[in-house]
JSON list of C-alpha atoms in Angstrom, two decimals:
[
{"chain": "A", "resi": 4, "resn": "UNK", "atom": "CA", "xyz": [25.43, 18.58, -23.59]},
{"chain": "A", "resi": 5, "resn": "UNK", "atom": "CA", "xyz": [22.23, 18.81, -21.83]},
{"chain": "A", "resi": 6, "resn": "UNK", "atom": "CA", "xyz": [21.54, 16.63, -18.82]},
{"chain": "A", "resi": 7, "resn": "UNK", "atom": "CA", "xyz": [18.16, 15.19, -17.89]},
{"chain": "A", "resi": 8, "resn": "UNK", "atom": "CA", "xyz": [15.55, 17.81, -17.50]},
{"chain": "A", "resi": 9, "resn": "UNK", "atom": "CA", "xyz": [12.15, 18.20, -16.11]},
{"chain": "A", "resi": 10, "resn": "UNK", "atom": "CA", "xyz": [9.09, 19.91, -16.50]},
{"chain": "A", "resi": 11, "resn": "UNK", "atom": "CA", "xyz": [7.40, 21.81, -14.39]},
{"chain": "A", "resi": 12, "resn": "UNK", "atom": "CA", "xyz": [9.67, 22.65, -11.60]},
{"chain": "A", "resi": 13, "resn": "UNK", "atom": "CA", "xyz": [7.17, 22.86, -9.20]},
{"chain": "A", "resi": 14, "resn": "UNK", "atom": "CA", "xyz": [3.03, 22.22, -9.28]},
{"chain": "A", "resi": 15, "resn": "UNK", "atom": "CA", "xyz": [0.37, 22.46, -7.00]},
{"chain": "A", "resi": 16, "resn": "UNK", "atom": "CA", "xyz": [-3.13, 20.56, -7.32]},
{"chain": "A", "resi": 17, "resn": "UNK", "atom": "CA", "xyz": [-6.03, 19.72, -5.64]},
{"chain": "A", "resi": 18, "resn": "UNK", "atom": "CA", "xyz": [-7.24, 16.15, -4.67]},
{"chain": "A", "resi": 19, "resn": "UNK", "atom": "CA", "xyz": [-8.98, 14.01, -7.60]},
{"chain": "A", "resi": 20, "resn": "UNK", "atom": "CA", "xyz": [-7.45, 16.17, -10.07]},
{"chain": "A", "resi": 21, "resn": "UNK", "atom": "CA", "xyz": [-5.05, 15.01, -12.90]},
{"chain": "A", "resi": 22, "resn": "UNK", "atom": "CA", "xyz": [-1.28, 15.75, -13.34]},
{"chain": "A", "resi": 23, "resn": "UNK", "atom": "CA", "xyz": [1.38, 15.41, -16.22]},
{"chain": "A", "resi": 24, "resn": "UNK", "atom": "CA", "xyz": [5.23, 15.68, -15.82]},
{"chain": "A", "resi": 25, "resn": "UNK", "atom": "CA", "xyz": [7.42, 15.29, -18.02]},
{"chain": "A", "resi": 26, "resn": "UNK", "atom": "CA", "xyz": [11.34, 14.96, -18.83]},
{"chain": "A", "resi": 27, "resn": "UNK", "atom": "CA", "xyz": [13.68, 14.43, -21.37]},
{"chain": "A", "resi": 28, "resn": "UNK", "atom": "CA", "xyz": [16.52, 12.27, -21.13]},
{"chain": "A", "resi": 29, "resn": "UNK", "atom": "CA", "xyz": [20.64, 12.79, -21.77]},
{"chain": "A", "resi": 30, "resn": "UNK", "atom": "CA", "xyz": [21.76, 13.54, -25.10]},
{"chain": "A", "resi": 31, "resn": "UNK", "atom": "CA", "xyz": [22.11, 9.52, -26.04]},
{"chain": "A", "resi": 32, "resn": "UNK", "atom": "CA", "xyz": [20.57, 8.09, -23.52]},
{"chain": "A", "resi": 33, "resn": "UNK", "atom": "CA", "xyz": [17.01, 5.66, -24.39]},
{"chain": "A", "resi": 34, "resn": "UNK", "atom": "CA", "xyz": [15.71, 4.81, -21.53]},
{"chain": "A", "resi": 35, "resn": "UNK", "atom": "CA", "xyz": [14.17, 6.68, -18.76]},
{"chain": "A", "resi": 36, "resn": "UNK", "atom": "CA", "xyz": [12.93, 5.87, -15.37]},
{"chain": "A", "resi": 37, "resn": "UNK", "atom": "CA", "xyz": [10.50, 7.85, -12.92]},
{"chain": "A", "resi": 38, "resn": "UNK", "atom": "CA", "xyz": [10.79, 7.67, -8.84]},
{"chain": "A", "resi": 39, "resn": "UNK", "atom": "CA", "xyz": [8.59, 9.26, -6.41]},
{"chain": "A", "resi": 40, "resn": "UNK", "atom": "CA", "xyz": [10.92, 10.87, -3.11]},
{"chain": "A", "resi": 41, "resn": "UNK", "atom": "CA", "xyz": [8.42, 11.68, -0.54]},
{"chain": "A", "resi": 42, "resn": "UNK", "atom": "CA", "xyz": [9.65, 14.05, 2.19]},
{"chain": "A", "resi": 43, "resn": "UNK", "atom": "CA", "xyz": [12.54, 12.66, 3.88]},
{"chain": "A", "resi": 44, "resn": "UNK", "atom": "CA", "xyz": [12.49, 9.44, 2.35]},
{"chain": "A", "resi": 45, "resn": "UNK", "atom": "CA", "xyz": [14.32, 7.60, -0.26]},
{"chain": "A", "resi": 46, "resn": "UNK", "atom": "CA", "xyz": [13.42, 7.27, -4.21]},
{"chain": "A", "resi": 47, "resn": "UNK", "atom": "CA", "xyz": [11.24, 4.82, -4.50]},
{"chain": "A", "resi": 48, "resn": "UNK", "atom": "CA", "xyz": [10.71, 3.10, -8.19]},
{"chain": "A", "resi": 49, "resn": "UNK", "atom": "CA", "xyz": [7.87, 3.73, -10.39]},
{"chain": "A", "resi": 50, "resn": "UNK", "atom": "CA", "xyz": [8.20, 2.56, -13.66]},
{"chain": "A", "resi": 51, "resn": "UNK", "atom": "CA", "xyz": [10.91, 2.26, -16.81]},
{"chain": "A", "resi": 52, "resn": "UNK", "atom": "CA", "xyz": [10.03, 3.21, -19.73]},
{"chain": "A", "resi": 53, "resn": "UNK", "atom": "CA", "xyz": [12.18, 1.62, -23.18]},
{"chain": "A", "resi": 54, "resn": "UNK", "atom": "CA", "xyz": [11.50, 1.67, -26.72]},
{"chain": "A", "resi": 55, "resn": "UNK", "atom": "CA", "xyz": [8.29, 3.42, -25.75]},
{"chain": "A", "resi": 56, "resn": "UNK", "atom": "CA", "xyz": [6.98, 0.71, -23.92]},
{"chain": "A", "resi": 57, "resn": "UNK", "atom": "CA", "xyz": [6.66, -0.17, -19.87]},
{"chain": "A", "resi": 58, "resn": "UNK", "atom": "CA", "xyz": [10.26, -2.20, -19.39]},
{"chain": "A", "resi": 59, "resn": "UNK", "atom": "CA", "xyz": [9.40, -2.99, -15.91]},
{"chain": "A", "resi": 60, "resn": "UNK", "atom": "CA", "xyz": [6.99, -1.24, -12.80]},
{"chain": "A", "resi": 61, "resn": "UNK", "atom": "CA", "xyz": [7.23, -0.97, -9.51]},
{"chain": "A", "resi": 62, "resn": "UNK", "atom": "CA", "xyz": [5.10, -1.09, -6.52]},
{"chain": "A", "resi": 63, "resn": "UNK", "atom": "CA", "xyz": [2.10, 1.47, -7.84]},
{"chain": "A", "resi": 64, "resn": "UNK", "atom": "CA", "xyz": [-1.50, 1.52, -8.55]},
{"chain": "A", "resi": 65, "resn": "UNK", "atom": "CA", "xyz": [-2.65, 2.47, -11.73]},
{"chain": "A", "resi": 66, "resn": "UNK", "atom": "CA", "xyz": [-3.52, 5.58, -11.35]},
{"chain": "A", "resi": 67, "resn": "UNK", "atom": "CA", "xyz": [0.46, 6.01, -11.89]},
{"chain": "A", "resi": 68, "resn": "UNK", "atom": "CA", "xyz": [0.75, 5.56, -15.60]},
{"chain": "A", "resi": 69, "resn": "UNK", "atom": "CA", "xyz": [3.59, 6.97, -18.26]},
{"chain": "A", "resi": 70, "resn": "UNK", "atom": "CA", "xyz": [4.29, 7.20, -21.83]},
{"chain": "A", "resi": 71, "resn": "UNK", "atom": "CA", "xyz": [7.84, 7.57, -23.88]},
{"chain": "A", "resi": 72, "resn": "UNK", "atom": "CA", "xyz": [7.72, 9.07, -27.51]},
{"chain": "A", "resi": 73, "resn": "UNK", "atom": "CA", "xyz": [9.53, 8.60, -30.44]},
{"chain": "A", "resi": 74, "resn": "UNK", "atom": "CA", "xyz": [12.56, 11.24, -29.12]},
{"chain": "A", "resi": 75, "resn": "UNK", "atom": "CA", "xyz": [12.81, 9.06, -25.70]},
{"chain": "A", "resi": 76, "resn": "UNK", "atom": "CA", "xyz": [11.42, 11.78, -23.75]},
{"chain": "A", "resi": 77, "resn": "UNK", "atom": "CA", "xyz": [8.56, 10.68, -21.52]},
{"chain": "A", "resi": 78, "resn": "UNK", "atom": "CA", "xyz": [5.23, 12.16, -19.75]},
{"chain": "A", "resi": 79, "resn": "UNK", "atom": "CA", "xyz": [4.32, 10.57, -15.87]},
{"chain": "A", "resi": 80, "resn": "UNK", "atom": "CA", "xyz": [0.55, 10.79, -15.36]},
{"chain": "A", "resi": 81, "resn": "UNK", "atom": "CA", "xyz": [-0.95, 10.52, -12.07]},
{"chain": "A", "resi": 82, "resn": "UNK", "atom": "CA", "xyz": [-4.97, 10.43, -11.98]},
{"chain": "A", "resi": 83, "resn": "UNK", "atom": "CA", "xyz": [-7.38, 11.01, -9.01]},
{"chain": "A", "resi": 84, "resn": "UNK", "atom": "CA", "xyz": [-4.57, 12.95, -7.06]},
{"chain": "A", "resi": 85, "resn": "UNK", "atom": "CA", "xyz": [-4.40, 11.87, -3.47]},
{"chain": "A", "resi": 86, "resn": "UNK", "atom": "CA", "xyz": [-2.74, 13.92, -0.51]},
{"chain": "A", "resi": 87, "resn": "UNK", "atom": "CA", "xyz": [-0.27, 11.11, -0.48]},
{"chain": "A", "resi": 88, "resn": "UNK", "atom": "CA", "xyz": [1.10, 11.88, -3.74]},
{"chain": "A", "resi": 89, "resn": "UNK", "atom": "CA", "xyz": [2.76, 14.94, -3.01]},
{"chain": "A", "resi": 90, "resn": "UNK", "atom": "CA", "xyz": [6.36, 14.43, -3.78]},
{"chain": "A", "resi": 91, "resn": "UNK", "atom": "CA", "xyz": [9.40, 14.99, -5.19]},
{"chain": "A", "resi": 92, "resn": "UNK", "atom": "CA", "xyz": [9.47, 12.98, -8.85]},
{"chain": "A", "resi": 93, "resn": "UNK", "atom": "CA", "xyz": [12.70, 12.28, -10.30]},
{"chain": "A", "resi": 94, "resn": "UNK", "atom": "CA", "xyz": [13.48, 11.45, -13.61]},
{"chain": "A", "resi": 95, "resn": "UNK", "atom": "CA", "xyz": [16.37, 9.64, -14.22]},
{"chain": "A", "resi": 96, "resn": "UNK", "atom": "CA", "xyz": [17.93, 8.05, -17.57]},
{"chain": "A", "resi": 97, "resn": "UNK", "atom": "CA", "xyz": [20.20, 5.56, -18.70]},
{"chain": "A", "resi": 98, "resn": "UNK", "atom": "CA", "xyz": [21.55, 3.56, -22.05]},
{"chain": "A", "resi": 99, "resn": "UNK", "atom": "CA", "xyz": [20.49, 0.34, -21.71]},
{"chain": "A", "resi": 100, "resn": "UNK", "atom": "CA", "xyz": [23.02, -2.26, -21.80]},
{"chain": "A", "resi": 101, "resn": "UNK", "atom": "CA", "xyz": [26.45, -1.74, -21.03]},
{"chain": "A", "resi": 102, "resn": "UNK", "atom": "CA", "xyz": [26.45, 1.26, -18.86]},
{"chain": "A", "resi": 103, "resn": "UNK", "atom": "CA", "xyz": [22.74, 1.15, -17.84]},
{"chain": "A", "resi": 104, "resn": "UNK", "atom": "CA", "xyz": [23.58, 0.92, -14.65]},
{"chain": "A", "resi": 105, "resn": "UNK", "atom": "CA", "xyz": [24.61, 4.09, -14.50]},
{"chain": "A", "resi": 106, "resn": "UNK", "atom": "CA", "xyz": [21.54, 6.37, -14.11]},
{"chain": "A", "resi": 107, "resn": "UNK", "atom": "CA", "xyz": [21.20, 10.24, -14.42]},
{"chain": "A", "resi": 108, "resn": "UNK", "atom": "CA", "xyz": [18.44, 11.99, -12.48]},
{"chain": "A", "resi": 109, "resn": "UNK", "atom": "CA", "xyz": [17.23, 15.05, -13.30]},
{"chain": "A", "resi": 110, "resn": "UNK", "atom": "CA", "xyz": [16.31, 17.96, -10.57]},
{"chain": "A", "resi": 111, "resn": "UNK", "atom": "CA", "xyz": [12.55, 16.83, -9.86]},
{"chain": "A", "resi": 112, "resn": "UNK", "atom": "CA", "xyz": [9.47, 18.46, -9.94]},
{"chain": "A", "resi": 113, "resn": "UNK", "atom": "CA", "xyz": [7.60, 19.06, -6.85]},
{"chain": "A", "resi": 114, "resn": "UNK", "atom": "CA", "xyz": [4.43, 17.93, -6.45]},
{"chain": "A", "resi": 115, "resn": "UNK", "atom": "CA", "xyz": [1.91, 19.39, -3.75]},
{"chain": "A", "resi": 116, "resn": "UNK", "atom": "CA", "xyz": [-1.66, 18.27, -4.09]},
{"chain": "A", "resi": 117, "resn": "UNK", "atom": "CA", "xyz": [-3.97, 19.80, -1.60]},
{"chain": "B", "resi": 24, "resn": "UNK", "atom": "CA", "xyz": [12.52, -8.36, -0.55]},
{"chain": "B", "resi": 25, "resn": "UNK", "atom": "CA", "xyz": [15.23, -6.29, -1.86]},
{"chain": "B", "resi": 26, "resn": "UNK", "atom": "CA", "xyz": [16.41, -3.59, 0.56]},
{"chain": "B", "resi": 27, "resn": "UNK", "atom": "CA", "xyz": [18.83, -0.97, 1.85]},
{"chain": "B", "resi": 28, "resn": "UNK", "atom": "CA", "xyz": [19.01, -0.21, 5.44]},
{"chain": "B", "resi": 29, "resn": "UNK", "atom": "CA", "xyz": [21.27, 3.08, 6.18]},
{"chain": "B", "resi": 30, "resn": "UNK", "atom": "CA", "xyz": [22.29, 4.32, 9.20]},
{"chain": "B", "resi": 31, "resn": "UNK", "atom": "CA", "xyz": [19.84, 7.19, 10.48]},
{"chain": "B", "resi": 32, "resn": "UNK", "atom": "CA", "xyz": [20.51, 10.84, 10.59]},
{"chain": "B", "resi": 33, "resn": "UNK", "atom": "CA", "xyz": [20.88, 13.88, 10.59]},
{"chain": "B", "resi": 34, "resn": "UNK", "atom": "CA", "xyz": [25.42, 13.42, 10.76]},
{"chain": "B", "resi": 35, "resn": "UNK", "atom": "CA", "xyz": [26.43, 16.67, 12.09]},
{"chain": "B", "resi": 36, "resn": "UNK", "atom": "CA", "xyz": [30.32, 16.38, 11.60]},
{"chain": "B", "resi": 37, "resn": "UNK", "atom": "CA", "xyz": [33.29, 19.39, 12.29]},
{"chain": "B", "resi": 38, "resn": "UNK", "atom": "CA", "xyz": [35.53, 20.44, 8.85]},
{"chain": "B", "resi": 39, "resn": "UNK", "atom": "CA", "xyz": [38.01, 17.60, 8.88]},
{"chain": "B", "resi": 40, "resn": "UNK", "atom": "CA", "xyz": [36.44, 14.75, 10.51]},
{"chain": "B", "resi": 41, "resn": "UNK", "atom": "CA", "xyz": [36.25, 11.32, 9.35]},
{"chain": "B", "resi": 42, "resn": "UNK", "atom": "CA", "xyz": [32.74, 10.58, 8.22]},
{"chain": "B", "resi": 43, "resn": "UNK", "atom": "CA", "xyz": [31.21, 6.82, 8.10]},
{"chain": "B", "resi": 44, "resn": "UNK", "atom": "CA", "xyz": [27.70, 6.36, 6.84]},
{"chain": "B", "resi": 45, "resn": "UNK", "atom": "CA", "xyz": [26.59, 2.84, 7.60]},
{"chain": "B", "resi": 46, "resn": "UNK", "atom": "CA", "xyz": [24.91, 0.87, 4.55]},
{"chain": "B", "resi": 47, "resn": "UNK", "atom": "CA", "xyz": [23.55, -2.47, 4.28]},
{"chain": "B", "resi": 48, "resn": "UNK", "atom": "CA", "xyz": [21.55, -4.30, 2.05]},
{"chain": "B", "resi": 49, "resn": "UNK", "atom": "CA", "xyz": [19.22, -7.42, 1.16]},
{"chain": "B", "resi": 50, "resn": "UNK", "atom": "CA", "xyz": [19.27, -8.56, -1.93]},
{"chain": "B", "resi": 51, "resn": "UNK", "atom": "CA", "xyz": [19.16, -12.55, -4.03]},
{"chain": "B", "resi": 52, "resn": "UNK", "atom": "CA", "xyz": [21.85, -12.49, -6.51]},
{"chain": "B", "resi": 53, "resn": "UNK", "atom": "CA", "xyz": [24.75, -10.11, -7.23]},
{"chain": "B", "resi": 54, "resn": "UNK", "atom": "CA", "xyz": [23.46, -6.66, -7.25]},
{"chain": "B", "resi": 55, "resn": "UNK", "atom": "CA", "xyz": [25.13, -3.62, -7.76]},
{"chain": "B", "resi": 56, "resn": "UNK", "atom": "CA", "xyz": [25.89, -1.03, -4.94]},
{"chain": "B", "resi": 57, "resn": "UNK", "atom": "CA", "xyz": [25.55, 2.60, -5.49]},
{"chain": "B", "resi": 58, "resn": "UNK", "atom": "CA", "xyz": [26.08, 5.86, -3.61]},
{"chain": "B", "resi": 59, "resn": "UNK", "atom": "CA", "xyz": [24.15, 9.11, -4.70]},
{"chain": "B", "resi": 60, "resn": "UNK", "atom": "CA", "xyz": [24.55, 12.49, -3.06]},
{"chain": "B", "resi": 61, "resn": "UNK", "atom": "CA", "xyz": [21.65, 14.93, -2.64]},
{"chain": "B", "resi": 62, "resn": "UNK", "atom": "CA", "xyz": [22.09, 18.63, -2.47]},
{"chain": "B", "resi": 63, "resn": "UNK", "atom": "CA", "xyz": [19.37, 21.12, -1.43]},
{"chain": "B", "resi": 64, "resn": "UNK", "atom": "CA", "xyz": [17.22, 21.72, -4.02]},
{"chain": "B", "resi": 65, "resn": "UNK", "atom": "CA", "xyz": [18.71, 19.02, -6.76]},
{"chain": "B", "resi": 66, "resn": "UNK", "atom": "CA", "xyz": [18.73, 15.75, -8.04]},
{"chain": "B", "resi": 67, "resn": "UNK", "atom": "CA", "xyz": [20.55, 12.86, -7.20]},
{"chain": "B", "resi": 68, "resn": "UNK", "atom": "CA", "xyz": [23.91, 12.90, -8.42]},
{"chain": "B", "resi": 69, "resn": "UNK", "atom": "CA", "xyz": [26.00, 9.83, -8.65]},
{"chain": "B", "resi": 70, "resn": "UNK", "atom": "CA", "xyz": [29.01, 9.81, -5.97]},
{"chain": "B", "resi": 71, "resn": "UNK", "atom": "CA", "xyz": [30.93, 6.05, -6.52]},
{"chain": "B", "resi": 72, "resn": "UNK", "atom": "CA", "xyz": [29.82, 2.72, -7.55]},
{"chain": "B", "resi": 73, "resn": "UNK", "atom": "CA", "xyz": [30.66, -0.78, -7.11]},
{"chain": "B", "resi": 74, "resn": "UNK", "atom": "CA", "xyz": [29.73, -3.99, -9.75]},
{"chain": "B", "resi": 75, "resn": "UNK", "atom": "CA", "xyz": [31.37, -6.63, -7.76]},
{"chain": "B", "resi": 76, "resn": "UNK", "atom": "CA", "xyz": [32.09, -8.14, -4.40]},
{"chain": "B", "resi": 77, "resn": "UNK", "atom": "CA", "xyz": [35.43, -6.55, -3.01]},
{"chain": "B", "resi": 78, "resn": "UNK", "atom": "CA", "xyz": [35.39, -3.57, -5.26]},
{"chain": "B", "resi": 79, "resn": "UNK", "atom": "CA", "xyz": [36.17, -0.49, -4.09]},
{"chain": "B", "resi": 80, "resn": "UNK", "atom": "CA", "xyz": [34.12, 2.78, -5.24]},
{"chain": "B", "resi": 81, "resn": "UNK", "atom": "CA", "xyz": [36.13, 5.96, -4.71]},
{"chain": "B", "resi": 82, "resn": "UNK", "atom": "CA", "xyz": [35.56, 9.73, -5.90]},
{"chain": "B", "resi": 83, "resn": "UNK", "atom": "CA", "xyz": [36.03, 13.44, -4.51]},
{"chain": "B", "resi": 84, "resn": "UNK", "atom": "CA", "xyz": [38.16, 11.48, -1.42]},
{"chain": "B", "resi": 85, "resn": "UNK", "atom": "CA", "xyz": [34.92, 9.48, -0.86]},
{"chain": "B", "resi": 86, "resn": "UNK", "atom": "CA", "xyz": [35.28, 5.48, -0.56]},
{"chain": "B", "resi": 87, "resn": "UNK", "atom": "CA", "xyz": [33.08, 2.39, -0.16]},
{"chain": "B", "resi": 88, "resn": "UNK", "atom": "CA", "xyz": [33.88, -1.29, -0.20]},
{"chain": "B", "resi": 89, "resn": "UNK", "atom": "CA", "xyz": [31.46, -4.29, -1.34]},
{"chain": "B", "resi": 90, "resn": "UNK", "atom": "CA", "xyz": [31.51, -6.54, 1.32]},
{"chain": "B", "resi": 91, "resn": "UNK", "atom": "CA", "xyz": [29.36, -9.52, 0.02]},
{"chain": "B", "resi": 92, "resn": "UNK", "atom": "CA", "xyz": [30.21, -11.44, 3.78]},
{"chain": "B", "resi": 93, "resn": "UNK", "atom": "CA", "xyz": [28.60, -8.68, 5.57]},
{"chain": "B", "resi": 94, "resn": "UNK", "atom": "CA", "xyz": [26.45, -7.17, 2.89]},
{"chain": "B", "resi": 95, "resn": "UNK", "atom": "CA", "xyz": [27.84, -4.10, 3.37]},
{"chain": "B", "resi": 96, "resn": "UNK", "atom": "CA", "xyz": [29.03, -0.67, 1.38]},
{"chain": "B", "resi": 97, "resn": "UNK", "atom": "CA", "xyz": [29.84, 1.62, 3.82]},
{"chain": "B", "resi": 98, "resn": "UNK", "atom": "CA", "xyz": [30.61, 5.23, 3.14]},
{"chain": "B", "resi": 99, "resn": "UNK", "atom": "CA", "xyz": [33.91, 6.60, 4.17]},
{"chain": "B", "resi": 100, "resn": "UNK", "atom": "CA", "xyz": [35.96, 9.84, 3.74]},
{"chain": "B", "resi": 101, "resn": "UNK", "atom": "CA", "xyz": [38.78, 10.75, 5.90]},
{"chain": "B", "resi": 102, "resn": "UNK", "atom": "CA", "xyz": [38.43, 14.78, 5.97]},
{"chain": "B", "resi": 103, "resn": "UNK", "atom": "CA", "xyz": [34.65, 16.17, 5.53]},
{"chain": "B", "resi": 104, "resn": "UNK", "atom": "CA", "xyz": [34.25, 19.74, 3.90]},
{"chain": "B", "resi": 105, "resn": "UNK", "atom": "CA", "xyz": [31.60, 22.16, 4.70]},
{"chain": "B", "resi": 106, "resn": "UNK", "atom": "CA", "xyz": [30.88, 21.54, 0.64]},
{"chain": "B", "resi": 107, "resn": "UNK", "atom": "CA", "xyz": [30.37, 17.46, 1.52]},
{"chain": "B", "resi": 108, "resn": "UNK", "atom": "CA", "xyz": [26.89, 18.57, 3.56]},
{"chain": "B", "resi": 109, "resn": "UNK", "atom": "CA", "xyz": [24.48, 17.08, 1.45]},
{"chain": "B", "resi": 110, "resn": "UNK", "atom": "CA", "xyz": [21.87, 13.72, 1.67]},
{"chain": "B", "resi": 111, "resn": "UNK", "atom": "CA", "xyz": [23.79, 10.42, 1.06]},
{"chain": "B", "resi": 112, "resn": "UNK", "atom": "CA", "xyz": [21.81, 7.83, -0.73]},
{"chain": "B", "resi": 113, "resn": "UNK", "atom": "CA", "xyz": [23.31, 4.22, -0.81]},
{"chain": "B", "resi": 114, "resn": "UNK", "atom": "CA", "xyz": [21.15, 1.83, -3.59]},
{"chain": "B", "resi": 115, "resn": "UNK", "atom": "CA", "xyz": [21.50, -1.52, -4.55]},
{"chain": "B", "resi": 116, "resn": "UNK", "atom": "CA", "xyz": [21.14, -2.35, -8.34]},
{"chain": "B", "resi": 117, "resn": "UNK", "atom": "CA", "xyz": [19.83, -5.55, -9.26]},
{"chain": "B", "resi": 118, "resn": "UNK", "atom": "CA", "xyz": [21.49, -7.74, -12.23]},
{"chain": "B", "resi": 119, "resn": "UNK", "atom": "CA", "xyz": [18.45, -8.86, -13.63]},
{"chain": "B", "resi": 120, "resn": "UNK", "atom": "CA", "xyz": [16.48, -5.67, -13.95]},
{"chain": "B", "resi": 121, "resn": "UNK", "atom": "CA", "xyz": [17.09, -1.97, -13.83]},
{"chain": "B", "resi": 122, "resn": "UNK", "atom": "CA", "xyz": [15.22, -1.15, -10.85]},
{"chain": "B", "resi": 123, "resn": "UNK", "atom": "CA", "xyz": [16.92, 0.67, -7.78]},
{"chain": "B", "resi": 124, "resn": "UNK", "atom": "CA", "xyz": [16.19, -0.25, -4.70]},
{"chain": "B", "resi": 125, "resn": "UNK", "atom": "CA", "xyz": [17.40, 3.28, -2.34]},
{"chain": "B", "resi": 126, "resn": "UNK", "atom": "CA", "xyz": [18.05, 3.87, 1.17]},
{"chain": "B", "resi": 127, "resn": "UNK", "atom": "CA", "xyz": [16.27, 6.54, 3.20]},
{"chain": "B", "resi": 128, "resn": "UNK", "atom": "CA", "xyz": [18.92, 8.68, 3.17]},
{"chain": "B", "resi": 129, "resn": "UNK", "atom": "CA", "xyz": [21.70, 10.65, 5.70]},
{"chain": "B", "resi": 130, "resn": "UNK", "atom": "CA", "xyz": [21.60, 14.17, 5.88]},
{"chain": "B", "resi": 131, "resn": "UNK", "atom": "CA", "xyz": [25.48, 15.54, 6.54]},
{"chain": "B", "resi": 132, "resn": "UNK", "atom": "CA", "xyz": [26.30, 18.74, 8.02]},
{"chain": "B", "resi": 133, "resn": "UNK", "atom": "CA", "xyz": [29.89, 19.90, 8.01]},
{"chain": "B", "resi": 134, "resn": "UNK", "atom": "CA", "xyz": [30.09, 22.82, 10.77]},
{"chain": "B", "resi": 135, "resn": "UNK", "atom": "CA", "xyz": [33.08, 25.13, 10.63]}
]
């Protein structure tokens, strides 16, 4: 049984430019979540994504935006790539309802933007 | 606002001490209280969990107690391994929502 996995493992782009991640959930799971780690820091809470749609944000501009498709899998888009957005993004999903507290993350992909 | 304040780091700890990790945490409502573990190079991985006041979360000799009083979930273990260095994460789960709310983290080094 798979775990939650993430593509790429690692990227590296300039400022202003445009990035996609993406990750697919737990065998079962429906609902996935994205977090931003910056160096040293804790997760901090993007967005959730449920039944394809935005279940709830966090504290981001827009230029953060996500999608989930049909399979639950989902795609984290960042546009106009700031130096501040280099990161660690985690994946992480869940079943929602009973047991949805209990989030798996997946190993990240690490962003660099120069 | 809903927050965790942990202890700050870096822990550096000899094989067989008795670790603490202070965790404490802001938060309307009853929220649930998490602790992840961090090893180089991975994800989060979940270490114990607590849904209620006065629970105890416990796993891999690892425990922490919901104290609503003090708003506390300390992390305790009463014999660290080289294997336990790692970054400990304590969160706080809200009931209404499924939005974490993480510490900064403790970074753990078990010397020899």
């Amino acid at each position: 049984d798979a775990g939650v996995t993430q593509s790429p493992t690692h990227l590296i782009k300039t400022r202003g430019q445009q990035v996609t991640l993406r990750c697919s959930p737990k065998s079962g799971h429906d609902t996935v979540s994205w977090y931003q780690q910056a160096l040293g820091q804790g997760p901090q809470f993007i967005f959730q994504y449920y039944e394809e749609e935005e279940r709830q944000r966090g504290n981001f501009p827009d230029r953060f935006s996500g999608h989930q498709f049909p399979n639950y899998s989902s795609e984290l888009n960042v546009n106009a790539l700031l130096l501040g957005d280099s990161a660690l993004y985690l994946c992480a999903s869940s079943l929602l309802g009973v047991g949805s507290y209990e989030q798996y993350f997946g190993p990240g992909t690490r962003l660099t933007v120069t | 606002g809903d927050s965790v304040t942990q202890m700050e780091g870096p822990v550096t700890l000899s094989e067989e001490a008795f670790l603490t990790i202070n965790c404490t945490y802001t938060a309307t409502g009853y929220p649930s209280l998490f602790w992840y573990v961090q090893y180089p190079g991975e994800g989060l991985q979940l270490l114990l969990k607590a849904t209620k006041a006065d629970d105890k979360g416990s796993n891999k000799g690892f425990e922490a107690t919901y104290r609503k009083e003090t708003t506390s979930f300390h992390l305790e273990k009463g014999s660290v391994q080289v294997s336990d260095s790692a970054v400990y994460f304590c969160a706080l789960l809200k009931n209404t929502g499924n939005q974490f709310y993480f510490g900064t983290g403790t970074s753990l080094t078990v010397i020899p």
